[in-house]
Amino acid sequence: MRAILFFTLLLILPLNMMAQAMETGFLNRTLNHDGEERLYQVYVPADYTADKNWPVILFLHGAGEEGKDGLMQTAVGLGHAVRKYVDRFPAIIVFPQSRRPGGWISTETPLALKALAQTHDEFSTDKDRVYLTGLSNGGFGSWSIAYNNTDQFAAVMVICGYLSARDIAREIPADRKFPMAVPGAEQDTYETLAEKLKDKPVWIYHGDADSVVSVRGARGIYAALKARGAPAHYTELPGIDHNSWDAAYSSEEAVEWLLSQKR
């Protein structure tokens, strides 16, 4: 009898240890980028198990959350929505953090893709349900990543994003070199992006009173996408300034749409 009990405990203990070791919620993670350790966060649902493949969302924050703490990027936008509406997000979410100057340009977009790749390696993920979203400067980064890595994502959701200097509502100093999210001449950037993403499900959110990133950019991108028959959605929020992300990420319809897309 004691022998049976002993072997039963041997079988049960490893299962209990695995359950205790399974971390969920917002988790601290690190990666090596350009020879430097960088901090980021991964959100793992409370009911995560490794016996099924989970959808993954890559989120790019705005300029206000740039830094080195590895935490601020979860405070605004998607992270805030996850904490408020946790049941709406049955997905693993990757929260990389960019730094000044520039945010999601130059060497910082590869950082985001590295964090995504590490997440695929660590967790059980569904590579046919990988989604890209970002706000403001992260919207710029989302357009850039989507253009250069189109086949990697099932859908793209961009909030108050932009493509180039002409989309910025504020005056930019003449001597400042401003990046472009996609290559090509200034006048055909919308068309260049739309041609690349014409088969990709896209949802754009923008406030019509945005004083930071002009709504004309969102309108131009959407028009170029629709002209090509793209499966694009556009929500323009009347009277809303730059913060269109709270409305976007709290929209049950938009979140359900995003998570329903498959590559």
Coordinates of C-alpha atoms in Angstrom, one line a residue:
M1 CA 0.0 0.0 0.0
R2 CA 2.8 2.4 0.9
A3 CA 4.6 1.6 -2.4
I4 CA 1.4 2.4 -4.3
L5 CA 1.1 5.7 -2.5
F6 CA 4.7 6.5 -3.1
F7 CA 4.5 6.0 -6.8
T8 CA 1.2 8.0 -7.0
L9 CA 2.9 10.9 -5.3
L10 CA 5.8 10.6 -7.8
L11 CA 3.3 11.0 -10.6
I12 CA 1.4 13.9 -9.1
L13 CA 4.2 16.0 -7.9
P14 CA 5.7 16.9 -11.3
L15 CA 2.2 18.0 -12.5
N16 CA 1.9 20.2 -9.4
M17 CA 5.3 21.7 -10.0
M18 CA 4.5 22.4 -13.6
A19 CA 1.3 24.2 -12.6
Q20 CA 3.1 26.3 -10.0
A21 CA 5.9 27.2 -12.5
M22 CA 3.4 28.4 -15.2
E23 CA 3.5 32.2 -15.1
T24 CA 0.6 34.2 -16.3
G25 CA -0.3 37.9 -16.4
F26 CA 2.2 40.6 -17.4
L27 CA 5.7 39.0 -17.4
N28 CA 9.1 40.6 -17.5
R29 CA 11.3 39.5 -20.3
T30 CA 14.7 40.5 -21.8
L31 CA 16.4 40.2 -25.1
N32 CA 19.8 41.1 -26.5
H33 CA 19.6 43.8 -29.1
D34 CA 22.7 45.4 -30.7
G35 CA 24.8 44.0 -27.9
E36 CA 22.6 45.5 -25.1
E37 CA 20.0 43.9 -22.8
R38 CA 16.6 45.3 -23.5
L39 CA 13.5 44.8 -21.3
Y40 CA 10.0 44.0 -22.6
Q41 CA 6.7 42.5 -21.3
V42 CA 4.6 39.6 -22.4
Y43 CA 1.0 39.2 -21.3
V44 CA -0.1 35.6 -20.9
P45 CA -3.8 34.8 -20.2
A46 CA -4.6 33.3 -16.8
D47 CA -6.0 30.1 -18.5
Y48 CA -2.9 29.6 -20.7
T49 CA -1.9 26.0 -21.3
A50 CA 0.8 24.7 -23.6
D51 CA -1.5 22.0 -25.0
K52 CA -3.1 24.5 -27.5
N53 CA -1.7 27.2 -29.8
W54 CA -2.6 30.7 -28.8
P55 CA -3.0 33.8 -31.0
V56 CA -0.4 36.5 -30.5
I57 CA -0.7 40.3 -30.7
L58 CA 2.4 42.5 -31.2
F59 CA 1.7 46.0 -29.7
L60 CA 3.8 49.1 -30.4
H61 CA 3.4 52.0 -27.9
G62 CA 3.5 55.7 -28.6
A63 CA 6.3 58.2 -28.0
G64 CA 5.1 58.9 -24.4
E65 CA 6.0 55.4 -23.3
E66 CA 9.5 55.3 -24.7
G67 CA 12.2 54.5 -22.2
K68 CA 14.2 51.8 -20.5
D69 CA 12.0 50.6 -17.6
G70 CA 10.3 47.8 -19.6
L71 CA 7.0 48.7 -18.0
M72 CA 5.6 52.0 -19.3
Q73 CA 4.5 50.5 -22.6
T74 CA 1.8 48.5 -20.8
A75 CA 0.3 51.5 -19.1
V76 CA -1.3 53.2 -22.1
G77 CA -3.3 51.7 -25.0
L78 CA -3.6 48.0 -25.3
G79 CA -2.1 47.1 -21.8
H80 CA -4.7 49.4 -20.1
A81 CA -7.5 47.8 -22.1
V82 CA -6.3 44.3 -21.2
R83 CA -6.4 45.2 -17.5
K84 CA -9.9 46.7 -17.8
Y85 CA -11.4 44.1 -20.1
V86 CA -9.3 41.0 -19.4
D87 CA -11.9 38.5 -20.7
R88 CA -11.8 40.1 -24.2
F89 CA -8.2 39.3 -24.8
P90 CA -7.7 35.5 -24.9
A91 CA -4.3 36.0 -26.5
I92 CA -0.6 36.3 -25.8
I93 CA 0.5 39.9 -26.2
V94 CA 4.0 41.2 -26.7
F95 CA 4.9 44.7 -25.4
P96 CA 8.4 45.7 -26.6
Q97 CA 9.7 49.2 -25.6
S98 CA 11.4 51.6 -27.9
R99 CA 13.8 54.5 -26.9
R100 CA 14.4 58.1 -27.9
P101 CA 15.2 59.6 -30.2
G102 CA 12.9 58.4 -32.9
G103 CA 11.0 55.5 -31.3
W104 CA 9.9 52.9 -33.8
I105 CA 12.3 53.7 -36.6
S106 CA 15.7 52.5 -37.7
T107 CA 17.0 49.7 -35.4
E108 CA 13.9 49.7 -33.1
T109 CA 11.5 47.8 -35.4
P110 CA 13.9 44.8 -35.5
L111 CA 13.7 44.9 -31.7
A112 CA 9.9 44.4 -31.8
L113 CA 10.3 41.5 -34.2
K114 CA 12.9 39.9 -31.9
A115 CA 10.6 40.1 -29.0
L116 CA 7.9 38.5 -31.1
A117 CA 10.2 35.7 -32.2
Q118 CA 11.3 35.0 -28.6
T119 CA 7.6 34.8 -27.6
H120 CA 7.0 32.2 -30.3
D121 CA 9.9 30.2 -29.0
E122 CA 8.8 30.3 -25.3
F123 CA 5.0 29.8 -25.6
S124 CA 2.6 27.7 -27.7
T125 CA 1.5 30.1 -30.4
D126 CA -0.6 30.0 -33.5
K127 CA 1.5 31.5 -36.3
D128 CA -1.6 31.8 -38.5
R129 CA -3.1 34.2 -35.9
V130 CA -0.4 36.8 -35.3
Y131 CA -1.6 40.4 -35.2
L132 CA 0.1 43.8 -35.3
T133 CA -1.2 47.0 -33.7
G134 CA 0.1 50.3 -32.5
L135 CA -0.8 53.8 -31.6
S136 CA 0.7 57.2 -32.7
N137 CA 4.5 56.6 -33.2
G138 CA 3.6 52.9 -32.7
G139 CA 1.1 53.3 -35.6
F140 CA 4.0 54.6 -37.7
G141 CA 6.0 51.5 -36.7
S142 CA 3.1 49.2 -37.4
W143 CA 2.8 50.5 -40.9
S144 CA 6.5 50.1 -41.4
I145 CA 6.6 46.5 -40.0
A146 CA 3.4 45.6 -41.9
Y147 CA 4.9 46.8 -45.2
N148 CA 8.2 45.0 -44.7
N149 CA 6.8 41.8 -43.1
T150 CA 3.4 41.5 -44.7
D151 CA 3.1 37.7 -44.7
Q152 CA 3.9 37.4 -41.0
F153 CA 0.7 39.0 -39.8
A154 CA -3.0 37.9 -40.2
A155 CA -4.3 41.5 -39.6
V156 CA -3.2 45.0 -38.8
M157 CA -4.9 47.6 -36.5
V158 CA -3.4 51.1 -36.6
I159 CA -4.5 53.8 -34.2
C160 CA -3.8 57.5 -34.9
G161 CA -0.7 56.4 -37.0
Y162 CA 1.1 58.2 -39.8
L163 CA 3.4 57.5 -42.7
S164 CA 5.5 60.6 -43.2
A165 CA 6.0 64.3 -42.3
R166 CA 2.9 65.3 -44.3
D167 CA 0.7 63.4 -41.8
I168 CA 1.9 65.4 -38.8
A169 CA -0.4 68.2 -37.7
R170 CA 2.3 70.3 -36.0
E171 CA 5.0 72.3 -37.8
I172 CA 8.2 70.3 -38.2
P173 CA 11.5 72.3 -38.2
A174 CA 12.9 72.5 -41.7
D175 CA 16.3 71.1 -40.7
R176 CA 14.8 68.0 -39.1
K177 CA 15.1 64.8 -41.1
F178 CA 11.7 63.0 -40.7
P179 CA 11.5 59.3 -41.5
M180 CA 9.0 57.6 -43.8
A181 CA 7.3 54.4 -42.8
V182 CA 7.5 53.0 -46.3
P183 CA 9.9 53.7 -49.2
G184 CA 9.0 55.8 -52.2
A185 CA 8.3 59.3 -53.2
E186 CA 6.5 61.5 -50.7
Q187 CA 3.5 62.0 -52.9
D188 CA 2.7 58.3 -53.5
T189 CA 3.3 56.9 -50.0
Y190 CA -0.4 56.0 -49.4
E191 CA -0.5 54.2 -52.7
T192 CA 2.7 52.3 -52.1
L193 CA 1.5 51.0 -48.7
A194 CA -2.0 50.2 -50.0
E195 CA -0.6 48.2 -52.9
K196 CA 1.5 46.0 -50.5
L197 CA -1.4 45.6 -48.0
K198 CA -4.3 45.2 -50.5
D199 CA -5.0 41.6 -49.4
K200 CA -4.4 42.2 -45.7
P201 CA -7.3 42.8 -43.2
V202 CA -6.7 46.3 -41.8
W203 CA -8.6 48.5 -39.3
I204 CA -7.7 52.2 -38.9
Y205 CA -8.9 54.4 -36.0
H206 CA -8.4 58.1 -35.9
G207 CA -10.0 61.2 -34.2
D208 CA -11.1 63.9 -36.6
A209 CA -9.8 66.6 -34.2
D210 CA -6.3 65.1 -33.8
S211 CA -3.9 68.0 -33.2
V212 CA -0.8 65.8 -33.2
V213 CA -1.3 63.5 -36.2
S214 CA -3.6 64.8 -38.9
V215 CA -6.6 62.7 -39.8
R216 CA -5.9 63.4 -43.5
G217 CA -3.3 60.6 -43.3
A218 CA -5.7 58.0 -42.1
R219 CA -8.2 59.1 -44.7
G220 CA -5.6 58.9 -47.4
I221 CA -4.5 55.5 -46.5
Y222 CA -8.0 54.2 -46.2
A223 CA -9.0 55.6 -49.6
A224 CA -6.0 54.1 -51.2
L225 CA -6.8 50.7 -49.7
K226 CA -10.4 50.8 -50.7
A227 CA -9.5 51.8 -54.2
R228 CA -7.7 48.5 -54.4
G229 CA -10.6 46.5 -53.0
A230 CA -8.8 45.8 -49.7
P231 CA -10.6 44.3 -46.7
A232 CA -10.1 47.5 -44.8
H233 CA -12.2 49.1 -42.0
Y234 CA -12.0 52.8 -40.9
T235 CA -13.4 54.4 -37.8
E236 CA -13.2 58.1 -37.5
L237 CA -14.1 59.4 -34.1
P238 CA -15.9 62.8 -34.1
G239 CA -14.5 65.5 -31.8
I240 CA -11.7 63.2 -30.6
D241 CA -8.1 64.6 -30.4
H242 CA -5.0 62.4 -30.3
N243 CA -6.3 59.8 -27.9
S244 CA -8.3 57.5 -30.1
W245 CA -6.7 54.4 -28.6
D246 CA -9.0 54.2 -25.6
A247 CA -12.0 53.9 -27.9
A248 CA -10.3 51.5 -30.3
Y249 CA -9.0 49.0 -27.7
S250 CA -12.2 49.2 -25.6
S251 CA -14.3 48.3 -28.7
E252 CA -15.5 44.8 -28.3
E253 CA -16.3 44.7 -32.0
A254 CA -12.8 45.7 -33.1
V255 CA -11.0 43.3 -30.7
E256 CA -13.2 40.4 -31.8
W257 CA -12.6 41.3 -35.4
L258 CA -8.9 41.3 -34.9
L259 CA -8.7 38.0 -33.1
S260 CA -11.0 36.3 -35.7
Q261 CA -8.6 36.9 -38.6
K262 CA -6.4 34.1 -39.9
R263 CA -3.5 34.2 -42.3

